[in-house]
Coordinates of C-alpha atoms and ligand atoms in Angstrom, one line a residue:
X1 CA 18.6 -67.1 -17.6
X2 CA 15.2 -68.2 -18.3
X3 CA 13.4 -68.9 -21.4
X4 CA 11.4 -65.7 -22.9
X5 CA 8.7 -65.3 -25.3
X6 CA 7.3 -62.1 -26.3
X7 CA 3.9 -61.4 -27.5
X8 CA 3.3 -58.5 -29.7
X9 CA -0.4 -57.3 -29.9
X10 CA -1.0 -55.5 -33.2
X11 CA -4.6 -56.6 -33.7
X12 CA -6.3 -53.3 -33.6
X13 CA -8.0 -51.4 -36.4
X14 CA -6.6 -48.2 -35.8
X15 CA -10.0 -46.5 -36.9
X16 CA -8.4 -42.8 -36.1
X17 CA -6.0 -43.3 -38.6
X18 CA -8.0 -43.5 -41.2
X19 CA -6.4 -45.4 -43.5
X20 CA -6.4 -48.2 -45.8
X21 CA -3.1 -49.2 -44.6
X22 CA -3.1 -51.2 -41.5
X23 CA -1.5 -48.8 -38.3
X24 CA 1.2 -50.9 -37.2
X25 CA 2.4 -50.7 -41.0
X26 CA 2.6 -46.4 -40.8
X27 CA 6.2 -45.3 -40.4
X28 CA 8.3 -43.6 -37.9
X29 CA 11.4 -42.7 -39.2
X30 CA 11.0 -44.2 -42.5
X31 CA 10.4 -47.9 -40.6
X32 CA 7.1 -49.0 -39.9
X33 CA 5.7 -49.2 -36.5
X34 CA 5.8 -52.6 -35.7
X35 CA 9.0 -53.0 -37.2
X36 CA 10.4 -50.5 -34.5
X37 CA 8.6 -53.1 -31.8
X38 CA 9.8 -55.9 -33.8
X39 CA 13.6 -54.5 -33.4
X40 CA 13.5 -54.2 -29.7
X41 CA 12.0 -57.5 -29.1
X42 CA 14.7 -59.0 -30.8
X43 CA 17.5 -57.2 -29.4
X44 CA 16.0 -58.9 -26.1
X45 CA 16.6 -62.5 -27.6
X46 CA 13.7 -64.2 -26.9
X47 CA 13.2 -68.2 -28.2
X48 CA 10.1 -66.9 -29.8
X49 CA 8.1 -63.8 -31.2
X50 CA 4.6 -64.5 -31.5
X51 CA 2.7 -61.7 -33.1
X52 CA -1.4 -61.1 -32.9
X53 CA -2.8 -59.9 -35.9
X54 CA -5.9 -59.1 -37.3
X55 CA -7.1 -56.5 -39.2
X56 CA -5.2 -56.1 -42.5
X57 CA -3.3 -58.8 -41.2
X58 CA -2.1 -60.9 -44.7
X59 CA -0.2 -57.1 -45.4
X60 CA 1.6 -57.4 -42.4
X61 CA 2.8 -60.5 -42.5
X62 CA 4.2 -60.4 -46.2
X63 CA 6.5 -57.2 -44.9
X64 CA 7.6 -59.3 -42.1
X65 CA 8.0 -62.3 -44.3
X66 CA 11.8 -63.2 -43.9
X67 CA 11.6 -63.0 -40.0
X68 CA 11.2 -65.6 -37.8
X69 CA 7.8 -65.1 -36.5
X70 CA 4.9 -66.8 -35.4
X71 CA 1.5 -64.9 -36.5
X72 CA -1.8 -66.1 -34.5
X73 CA -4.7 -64.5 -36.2
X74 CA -7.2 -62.7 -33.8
X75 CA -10.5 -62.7 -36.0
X76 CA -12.6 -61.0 -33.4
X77 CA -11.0 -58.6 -31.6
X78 CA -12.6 -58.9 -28.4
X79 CA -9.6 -57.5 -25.9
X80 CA -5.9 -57.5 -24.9
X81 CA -6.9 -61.0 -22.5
X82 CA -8.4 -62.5 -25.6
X83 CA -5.9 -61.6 -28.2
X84 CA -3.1 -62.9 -25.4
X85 CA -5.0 -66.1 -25.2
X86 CA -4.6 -67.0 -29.0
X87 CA -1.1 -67.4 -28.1
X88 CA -1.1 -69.6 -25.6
X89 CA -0.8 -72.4 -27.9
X90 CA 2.4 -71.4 -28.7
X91 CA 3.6 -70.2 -25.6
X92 CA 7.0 -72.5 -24.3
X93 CA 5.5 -73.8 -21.2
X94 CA 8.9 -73.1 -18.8
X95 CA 9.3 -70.1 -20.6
X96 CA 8.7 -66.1 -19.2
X97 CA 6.6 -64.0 -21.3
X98 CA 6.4 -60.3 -22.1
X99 CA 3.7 -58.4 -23.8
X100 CA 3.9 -55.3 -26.1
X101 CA 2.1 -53.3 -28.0
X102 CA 2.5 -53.0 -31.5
X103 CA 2.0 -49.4 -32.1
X104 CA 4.4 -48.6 -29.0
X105 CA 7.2 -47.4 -31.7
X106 CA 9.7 -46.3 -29.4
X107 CA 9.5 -49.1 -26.7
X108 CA 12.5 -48.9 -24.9
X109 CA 15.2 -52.8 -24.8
X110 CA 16.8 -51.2 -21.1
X111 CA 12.5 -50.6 -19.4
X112 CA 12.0 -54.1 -21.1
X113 CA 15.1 -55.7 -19.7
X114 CA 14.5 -54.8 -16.5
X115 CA 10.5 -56.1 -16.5
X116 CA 12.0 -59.5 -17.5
X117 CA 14.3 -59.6 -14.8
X118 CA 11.7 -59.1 -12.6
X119 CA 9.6 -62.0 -14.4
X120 CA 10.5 -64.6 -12.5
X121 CA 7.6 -65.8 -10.0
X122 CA 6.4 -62.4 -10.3
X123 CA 4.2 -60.2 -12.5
X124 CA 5.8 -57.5 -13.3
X125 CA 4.3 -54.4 -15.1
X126 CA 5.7 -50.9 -16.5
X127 CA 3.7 -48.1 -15.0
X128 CA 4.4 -44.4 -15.9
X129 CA 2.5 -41.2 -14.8
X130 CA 0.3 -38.8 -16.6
X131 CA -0.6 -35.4 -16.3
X132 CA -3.9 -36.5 -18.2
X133 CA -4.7 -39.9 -17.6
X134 CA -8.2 -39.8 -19.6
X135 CA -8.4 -43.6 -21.4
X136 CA -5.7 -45.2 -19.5
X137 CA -6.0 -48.2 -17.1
X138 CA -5.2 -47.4 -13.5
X139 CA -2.5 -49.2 -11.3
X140 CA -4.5 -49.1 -7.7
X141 CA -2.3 -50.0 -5.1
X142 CA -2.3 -50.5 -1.2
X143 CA -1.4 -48.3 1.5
X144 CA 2.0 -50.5 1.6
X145 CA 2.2 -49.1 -2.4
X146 CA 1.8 -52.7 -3.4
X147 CA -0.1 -53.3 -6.5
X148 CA -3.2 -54.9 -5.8
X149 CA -5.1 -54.3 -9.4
X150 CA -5.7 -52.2 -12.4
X151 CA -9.3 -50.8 -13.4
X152 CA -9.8 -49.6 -17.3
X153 CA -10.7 -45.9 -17.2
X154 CA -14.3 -46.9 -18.3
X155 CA -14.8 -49.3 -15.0
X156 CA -13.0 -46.5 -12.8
X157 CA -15.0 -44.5 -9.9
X158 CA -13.7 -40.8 -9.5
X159 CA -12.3 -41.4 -6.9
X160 CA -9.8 -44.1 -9.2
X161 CA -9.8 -41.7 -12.0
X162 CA -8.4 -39.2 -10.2
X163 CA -4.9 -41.5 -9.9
X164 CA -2.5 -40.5 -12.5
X165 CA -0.5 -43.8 -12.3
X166 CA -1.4 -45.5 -15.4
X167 CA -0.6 -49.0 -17.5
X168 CA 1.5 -48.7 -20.2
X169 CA 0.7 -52.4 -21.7
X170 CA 3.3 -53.7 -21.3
X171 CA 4.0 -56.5 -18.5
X172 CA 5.7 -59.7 -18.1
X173 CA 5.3 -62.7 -16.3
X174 CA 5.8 -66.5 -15.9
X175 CA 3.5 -68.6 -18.8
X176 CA 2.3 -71.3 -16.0
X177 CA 0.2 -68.3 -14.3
X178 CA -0.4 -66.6 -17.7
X179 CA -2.1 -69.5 -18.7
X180 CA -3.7 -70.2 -16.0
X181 CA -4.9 -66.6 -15.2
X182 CA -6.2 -65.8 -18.8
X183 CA -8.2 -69.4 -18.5
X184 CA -9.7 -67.1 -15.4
X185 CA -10.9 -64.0 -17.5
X186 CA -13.9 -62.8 -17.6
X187 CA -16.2 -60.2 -20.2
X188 CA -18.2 -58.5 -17.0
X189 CA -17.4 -54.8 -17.4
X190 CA -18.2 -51.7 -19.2
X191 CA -16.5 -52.8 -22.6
X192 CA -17.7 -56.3 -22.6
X193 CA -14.3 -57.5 -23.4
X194 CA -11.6 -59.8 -21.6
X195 CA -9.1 -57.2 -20.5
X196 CA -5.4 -58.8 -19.8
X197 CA -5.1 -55.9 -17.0
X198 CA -7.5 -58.0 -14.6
X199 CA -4.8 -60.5 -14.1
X200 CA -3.1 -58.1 -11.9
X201 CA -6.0 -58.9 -9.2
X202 CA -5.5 -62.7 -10.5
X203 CA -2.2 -62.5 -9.3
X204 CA -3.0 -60.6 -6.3
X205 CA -5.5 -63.7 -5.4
X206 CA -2.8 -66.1 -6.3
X207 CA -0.4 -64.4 -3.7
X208 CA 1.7 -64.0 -6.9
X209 CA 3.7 -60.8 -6.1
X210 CA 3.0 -57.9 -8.5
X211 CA 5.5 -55.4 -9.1
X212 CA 5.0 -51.8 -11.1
X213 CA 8.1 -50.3 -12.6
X214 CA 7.1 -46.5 -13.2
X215 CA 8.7 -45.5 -16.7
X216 CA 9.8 -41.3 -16.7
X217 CA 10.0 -41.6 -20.2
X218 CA 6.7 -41.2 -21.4
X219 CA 7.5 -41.1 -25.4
X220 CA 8.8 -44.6 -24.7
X221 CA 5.2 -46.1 -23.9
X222 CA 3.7 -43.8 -26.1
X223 CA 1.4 -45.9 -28.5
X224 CA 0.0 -44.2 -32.0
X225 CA -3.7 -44.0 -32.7
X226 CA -4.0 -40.9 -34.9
X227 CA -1.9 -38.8 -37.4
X228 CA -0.9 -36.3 -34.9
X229 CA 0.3 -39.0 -32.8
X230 CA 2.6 -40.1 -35.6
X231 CA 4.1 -37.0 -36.3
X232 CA 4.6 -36.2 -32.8
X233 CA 6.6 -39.7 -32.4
X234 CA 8.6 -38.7 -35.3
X235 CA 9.6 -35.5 -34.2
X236 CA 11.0 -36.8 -31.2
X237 CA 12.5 -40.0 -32.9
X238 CA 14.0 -37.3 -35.4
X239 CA 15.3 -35.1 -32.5
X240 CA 16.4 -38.2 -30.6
X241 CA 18.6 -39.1 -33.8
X242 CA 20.4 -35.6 -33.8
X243 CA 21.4 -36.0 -30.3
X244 CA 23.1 -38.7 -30.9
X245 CA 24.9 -37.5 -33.8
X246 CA 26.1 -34.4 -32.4
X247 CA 27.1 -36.6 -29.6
X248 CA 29.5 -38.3 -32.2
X249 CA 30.7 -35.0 -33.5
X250 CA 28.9 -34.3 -36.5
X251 CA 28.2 -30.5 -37.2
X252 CA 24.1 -30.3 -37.7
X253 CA 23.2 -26.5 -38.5
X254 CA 19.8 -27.3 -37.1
X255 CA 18.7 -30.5 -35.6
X256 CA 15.3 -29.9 -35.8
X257 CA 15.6 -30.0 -39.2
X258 CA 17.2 -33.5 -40.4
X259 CA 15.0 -36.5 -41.3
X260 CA 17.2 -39.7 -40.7
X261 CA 14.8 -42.4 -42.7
X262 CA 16.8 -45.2 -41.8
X263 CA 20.6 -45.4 -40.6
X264 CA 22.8 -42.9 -41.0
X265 CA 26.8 -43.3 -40.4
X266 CA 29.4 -40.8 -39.6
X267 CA 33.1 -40.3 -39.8
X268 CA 34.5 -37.5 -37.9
X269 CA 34.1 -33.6 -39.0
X270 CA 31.2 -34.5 -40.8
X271 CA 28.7 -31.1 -42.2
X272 CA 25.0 -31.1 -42.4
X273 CA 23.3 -28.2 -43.5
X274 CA 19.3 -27.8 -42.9
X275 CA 16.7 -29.8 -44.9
X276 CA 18.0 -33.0 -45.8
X277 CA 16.8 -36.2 -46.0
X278 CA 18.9 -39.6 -45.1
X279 CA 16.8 -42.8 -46.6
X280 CA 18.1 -46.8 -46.3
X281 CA 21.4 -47.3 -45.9
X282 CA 23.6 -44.1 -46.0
X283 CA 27.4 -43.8 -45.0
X284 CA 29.2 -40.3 -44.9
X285 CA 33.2 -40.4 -44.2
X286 CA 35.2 -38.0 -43.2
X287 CA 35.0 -34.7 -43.7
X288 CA 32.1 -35.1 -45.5
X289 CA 30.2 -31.7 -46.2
X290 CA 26.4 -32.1 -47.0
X291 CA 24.7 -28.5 -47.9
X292 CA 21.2 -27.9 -47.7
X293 CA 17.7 -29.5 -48.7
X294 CA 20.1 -32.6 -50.4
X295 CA 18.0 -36.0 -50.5
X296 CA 20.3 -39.0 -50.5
X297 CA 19.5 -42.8 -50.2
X298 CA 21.5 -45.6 -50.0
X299 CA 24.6 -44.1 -50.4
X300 CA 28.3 -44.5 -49.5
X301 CA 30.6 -41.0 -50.1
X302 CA 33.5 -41.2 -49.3
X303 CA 35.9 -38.7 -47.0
X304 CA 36.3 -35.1 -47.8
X305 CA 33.4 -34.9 -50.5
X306 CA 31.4 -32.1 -50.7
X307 CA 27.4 -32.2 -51.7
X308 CA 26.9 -28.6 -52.9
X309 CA 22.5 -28.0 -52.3
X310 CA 19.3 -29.5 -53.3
X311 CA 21.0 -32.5 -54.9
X312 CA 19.4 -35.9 -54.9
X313 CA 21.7 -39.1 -54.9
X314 CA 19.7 -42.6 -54.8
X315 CA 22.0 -45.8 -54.7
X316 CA 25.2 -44.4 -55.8
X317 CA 28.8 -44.7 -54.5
X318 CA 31.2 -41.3 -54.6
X319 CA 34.8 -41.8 -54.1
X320 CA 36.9 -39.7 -52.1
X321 CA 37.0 -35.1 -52.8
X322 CA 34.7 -35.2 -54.9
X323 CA 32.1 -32.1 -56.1
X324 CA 28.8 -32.8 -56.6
X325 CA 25.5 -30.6 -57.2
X326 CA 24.0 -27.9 -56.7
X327 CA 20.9 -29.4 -58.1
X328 CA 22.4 -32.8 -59.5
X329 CA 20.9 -35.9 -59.7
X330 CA 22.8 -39.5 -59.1
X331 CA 20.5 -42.2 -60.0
X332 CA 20.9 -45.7 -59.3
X333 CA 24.0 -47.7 -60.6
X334 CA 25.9 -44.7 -60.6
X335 CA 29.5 -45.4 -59.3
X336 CA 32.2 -42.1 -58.5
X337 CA 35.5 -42.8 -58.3
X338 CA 38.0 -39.9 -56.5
X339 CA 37.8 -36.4 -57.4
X340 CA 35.4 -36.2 -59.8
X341 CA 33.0 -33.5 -60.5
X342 CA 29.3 -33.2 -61.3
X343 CA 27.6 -30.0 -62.0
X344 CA 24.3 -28.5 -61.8
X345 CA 21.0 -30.1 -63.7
X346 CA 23.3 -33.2 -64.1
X347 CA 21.6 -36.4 -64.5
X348 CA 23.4 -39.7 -63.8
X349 CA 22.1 -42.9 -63.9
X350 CA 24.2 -46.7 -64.3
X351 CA 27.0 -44.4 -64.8
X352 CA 30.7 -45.6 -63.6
X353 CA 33.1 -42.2 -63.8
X354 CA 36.5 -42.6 -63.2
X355 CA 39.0 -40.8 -61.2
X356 CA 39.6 -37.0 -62.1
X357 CA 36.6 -37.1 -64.8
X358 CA 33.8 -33.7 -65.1
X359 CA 30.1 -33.7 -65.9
X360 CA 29.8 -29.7 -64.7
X361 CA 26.8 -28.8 -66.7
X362 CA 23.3 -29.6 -68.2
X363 CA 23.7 -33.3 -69.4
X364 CA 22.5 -36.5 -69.1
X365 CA 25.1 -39.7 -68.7
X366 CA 23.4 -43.2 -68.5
X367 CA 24.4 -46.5 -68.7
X368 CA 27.9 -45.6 -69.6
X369 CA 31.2 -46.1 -68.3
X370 CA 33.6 -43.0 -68.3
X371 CA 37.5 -43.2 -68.1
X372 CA 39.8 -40.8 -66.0
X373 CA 40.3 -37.2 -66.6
X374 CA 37.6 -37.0 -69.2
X375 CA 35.4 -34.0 -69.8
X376 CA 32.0 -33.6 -71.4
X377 CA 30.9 -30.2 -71.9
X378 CA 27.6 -28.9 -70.9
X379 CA 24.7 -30.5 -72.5
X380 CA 25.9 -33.7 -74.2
X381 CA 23.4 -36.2 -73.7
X382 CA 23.8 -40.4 -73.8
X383 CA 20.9 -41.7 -76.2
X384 CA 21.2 -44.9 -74.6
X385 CA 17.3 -46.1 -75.4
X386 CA 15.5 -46.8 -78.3
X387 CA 12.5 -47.1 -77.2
X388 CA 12.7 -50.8 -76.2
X389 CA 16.4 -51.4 -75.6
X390 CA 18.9 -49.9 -73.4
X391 CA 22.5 -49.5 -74.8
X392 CA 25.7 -48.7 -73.7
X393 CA 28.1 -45.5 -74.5
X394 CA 31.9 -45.9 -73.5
X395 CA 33.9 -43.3 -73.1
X396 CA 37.8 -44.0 -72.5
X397 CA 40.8 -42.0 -70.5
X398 CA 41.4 -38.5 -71.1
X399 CA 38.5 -37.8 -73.8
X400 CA 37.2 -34.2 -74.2
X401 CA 33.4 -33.8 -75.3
X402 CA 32.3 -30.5 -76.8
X403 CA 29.3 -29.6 -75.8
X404 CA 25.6 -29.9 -77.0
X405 CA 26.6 -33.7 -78.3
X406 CA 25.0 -36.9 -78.4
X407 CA 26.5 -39.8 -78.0
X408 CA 24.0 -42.3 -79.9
X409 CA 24.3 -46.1 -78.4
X410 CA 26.2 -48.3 -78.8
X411 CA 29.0 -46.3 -79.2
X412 CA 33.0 -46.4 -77.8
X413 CA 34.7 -42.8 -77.5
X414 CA 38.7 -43.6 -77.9
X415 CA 40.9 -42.7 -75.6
X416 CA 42.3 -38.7 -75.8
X417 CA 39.5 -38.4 -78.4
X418 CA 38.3 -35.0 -78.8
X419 CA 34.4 -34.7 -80.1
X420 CA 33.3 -31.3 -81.7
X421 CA 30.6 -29.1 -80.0
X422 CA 26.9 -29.8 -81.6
X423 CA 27.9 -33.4 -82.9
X424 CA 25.7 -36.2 -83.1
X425 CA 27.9 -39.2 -82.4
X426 CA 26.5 -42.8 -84.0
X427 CA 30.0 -44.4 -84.8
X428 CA 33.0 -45.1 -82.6
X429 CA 35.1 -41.8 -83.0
X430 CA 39.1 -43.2 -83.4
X431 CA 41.5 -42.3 -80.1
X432 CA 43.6 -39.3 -80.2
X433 CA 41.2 -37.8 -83.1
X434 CA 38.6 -34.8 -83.4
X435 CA 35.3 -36.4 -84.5
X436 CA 32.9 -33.9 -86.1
X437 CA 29.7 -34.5 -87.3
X438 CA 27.7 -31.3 -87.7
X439 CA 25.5 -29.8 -90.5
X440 CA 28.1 -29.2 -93.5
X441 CA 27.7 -25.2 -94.1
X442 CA 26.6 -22.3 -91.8
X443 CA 24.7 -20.0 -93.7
X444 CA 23.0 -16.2 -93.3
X445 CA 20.1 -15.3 -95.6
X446 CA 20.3 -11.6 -96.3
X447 CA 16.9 -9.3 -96.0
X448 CA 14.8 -13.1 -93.9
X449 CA 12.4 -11.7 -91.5
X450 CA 11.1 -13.1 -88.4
X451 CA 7.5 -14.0 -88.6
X452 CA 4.4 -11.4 -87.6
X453 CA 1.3 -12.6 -85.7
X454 CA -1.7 -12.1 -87.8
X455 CA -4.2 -9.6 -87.5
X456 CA -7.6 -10.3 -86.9
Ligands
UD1_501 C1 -4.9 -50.8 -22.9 C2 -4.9 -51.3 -21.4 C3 -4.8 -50.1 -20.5 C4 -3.5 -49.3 -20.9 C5 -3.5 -48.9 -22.3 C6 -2.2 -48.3 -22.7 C7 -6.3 -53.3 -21.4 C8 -7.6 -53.8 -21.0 N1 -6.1 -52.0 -21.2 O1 -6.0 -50.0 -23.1 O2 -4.7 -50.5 -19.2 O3 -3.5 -48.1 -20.1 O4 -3.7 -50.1 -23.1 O5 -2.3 -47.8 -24.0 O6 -5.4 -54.0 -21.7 N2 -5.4 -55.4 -29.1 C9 -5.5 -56.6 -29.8 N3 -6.7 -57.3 -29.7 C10 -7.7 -56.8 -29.0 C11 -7.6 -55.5 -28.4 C12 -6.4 -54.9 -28.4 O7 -4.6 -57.0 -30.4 O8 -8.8 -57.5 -29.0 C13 -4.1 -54.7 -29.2 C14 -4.2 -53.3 -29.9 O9 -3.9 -53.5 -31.3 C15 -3.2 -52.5 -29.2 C16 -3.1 -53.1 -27.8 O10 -3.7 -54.3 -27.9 O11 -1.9 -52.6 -29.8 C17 -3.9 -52.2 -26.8 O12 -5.2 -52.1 -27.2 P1 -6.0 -50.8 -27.0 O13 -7.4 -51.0 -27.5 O14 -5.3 -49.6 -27.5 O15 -6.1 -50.8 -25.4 P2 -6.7 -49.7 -24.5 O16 -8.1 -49.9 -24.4 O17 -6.2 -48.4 -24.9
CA502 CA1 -4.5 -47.7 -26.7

């Protein structure tokens, strides 16, 4: 196998997005774009990645940080020849090169593969055909249906425009002729720039032989210039997602509505009901029933767990039958262990519950760790801050916790302890006991009567 390089150009300003955010840094699927191109042209193990950027440039480099990269700054953007000449510096001279687009999100690793076999000696260029072909450089070829050049929509004649074979960006090619054919280029056309596209009739000159693969699947060379662009990528990234899925055997209700934001695993006879929303890093086991309009983000739950609706779980681990929601929240930190319960308007944050334990109703458990088989009644709240620290509330095996408590921290709830509805807690309360701590008397005042509003 030869050596490879792959330029990404991602120096565009993406006026029509109109945004302060440079375009390759929007998001498709909850990744940006380039990152998408970025993926591929690894997966295609190349010695090197060379990336043109320009506008908004210092942003996308500090995303793309930890990989290894090498960013060429394009100041002027002055066309795709000139941004592919800032490279050439860097280019491995025995090396193949192929070019992309960085706002292509779903460029395809098989369409790629198969250019760079074709590399060798040749130019090799990924074609597809549009119904519309307004904008799009034309592949003009000879009677024989060899490629002999491509003219930019702009420099067509009707007669050109009228073809509806058109470049997709991306080509490949060996770097001696790159080189040599971009040191070739020249600004004479209707766009006064140096267009990479006239190295096709370089080549052609060169009796370098120029081959066009035709792509049928135009989302796949699709680039993004506007909003509606983006949203029409994601729709079909989204429904592209589902397929797969249901081809592993998960259950969608609807797979037009499921937003994957990331990666979502599956065991078998997994559930998902409409609306919800996978982010990060998100594993489901078996068995694992997920009801509707649920949020969930890097999470693991384990097999035969079941998320009742419209809860949102953000960095939290759930062990194995577990209940959780309607309408609960797992903040992050929060660890389940097996078959425990959480309720509705739950809030859990930093939380470790143990095996068997309940939160059912209307309470609020952070920074705490909770034993097996405990219960806390409906509305006990942790006071685990001060204002300016954070403190711990421990509550051991088999404790019961009446409801409407707080459990003031630092404090340690002994084991089989039983705390008295309406308590405030501020002490350690002794295992095996019942710790009250309420006001000392209920009292009725005879003849009291509720307030009137005042006349005016
Ligand atoms: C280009 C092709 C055209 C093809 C179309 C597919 C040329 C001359 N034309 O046209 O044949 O049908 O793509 O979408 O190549 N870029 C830079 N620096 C520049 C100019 C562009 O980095 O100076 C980058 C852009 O960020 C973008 C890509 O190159 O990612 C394509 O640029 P764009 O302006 O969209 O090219 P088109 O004129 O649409
Ligand atoms: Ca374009």
């Amino acid at each position: 196998m030869s050596k490879l390089n792959i330029i990404i150009l991602a120096a565009g300003k993406g006026t029509r997005m109109h945004s302060s955010l440079p375009k390759v840094l929007h998001r498709v699927g909850g990744k940006p774009i380039l990152g998408h191109v970025i993926d591929c042209a690894k997966s295609l193990e190349p010695q090197k990645i060379i990336v043109v950027y320009g506008f908004g440039g210092e942003t996308v480099k500090q995303v793309y940080e930890h990989e290894n990269i090498t960013w060429v700054n394009q100041a002027e953007q002055l066309g795709t020849g000139h941004a592919v000449q800032q490279a050439v510096p860097y280019l491995d001279a025995d090396a193949n090169t192929l070019v992309l687009l960085g706002d292509v999100p779903l460029v395809d690793h098989q369409a790629c593969a198969q250019l760079i076999a074709q590399a060798n000696e040749k130019l090799a260029i990924l074609s597809f055909n549009k119904a519309d072909p307004t904008g799009y450089g034309r592949i003009l070829r000879e009677a024989s249906g060899n490629v002999s050049a491509i003219v930019e929509h702009k420099d067509a004649t009707e007669a050109q425009r009228a073809i509806t074979e058109v470049n997709t960006g991306i080509m490949a090619m060996p770097n001696q002729h790159l080189t040599q054919w971009l040191s070739r280029l020249r600004n004479h056309n209707a766009q006064g720039e140096y267009y990479l596209t006239d190295i096709v009739a370089l080549a052609v000159q060169d009796n370098v032989h120029v081959v066009a693969e035709i792509t049928q699947d135009e989302w796949s060379v699709t680039g993004i210039n506007a909003k509606s662009d983006l949203v029409h990528i994601e729709r079909v990234y989204q429904s592209r997602i589902a397929v797969k899925l249901l081809q592993q055997g998960v259950t969608l209700k609807d797979p037009a509505r499921l937003d994957v934001r990331g990666e979502l695993s599956c065991g078998q006879d997994v559930e998902i009901d409409v609306n919800c929303v996978f982010e990060g890093y998100v594993t489901l086991g078996d068995d694992v029933k997920i009801a509707a309009n649920c949020v969930i983000r890097n999470a693991i739950i384990a097999a035969g767990t079941q998320i009742a609706p419209f809860t949102h779980i953000d960095d939290t681990q759930i062990g194995e039958n577990s209940r959780i929601g309607p309408y609960a929240r797992l903040r992050p930190g929060t660890t389940l262990a097996a078959d425990t319960h959480i309720g509705n308007f739950v809030e859990l944050k930093n939380a470790q519950v143990d095996v068997g334990s309940k939160i059912n109703h209307l309470s609020y458990v952070g920074d705490s760790t909770v034993g097996k088989h405990v219960n806390i009644g409906a509305g006990t709240i942790t006071c685990n801050y001060d204002g300016a620290n954070k403190f711990r509330t421990i509550i051991e095996d088999d404790a019961f916790i009446g409801s409407d408590t707080q459990l003031v921290a630092p404090v340690t709830i002994g084991r089989g302890a039983t705390i008295a509805a309406g308590s405030t807690i501020t002490k350690n309360a002794p295992a095996d006991q019942l710790t009250l701590c309420r006001a000392k008397e209920q009292k009725s005042i005879a003849g009291w009567k509720r307030p009137q509003k005042i006349k005016k």
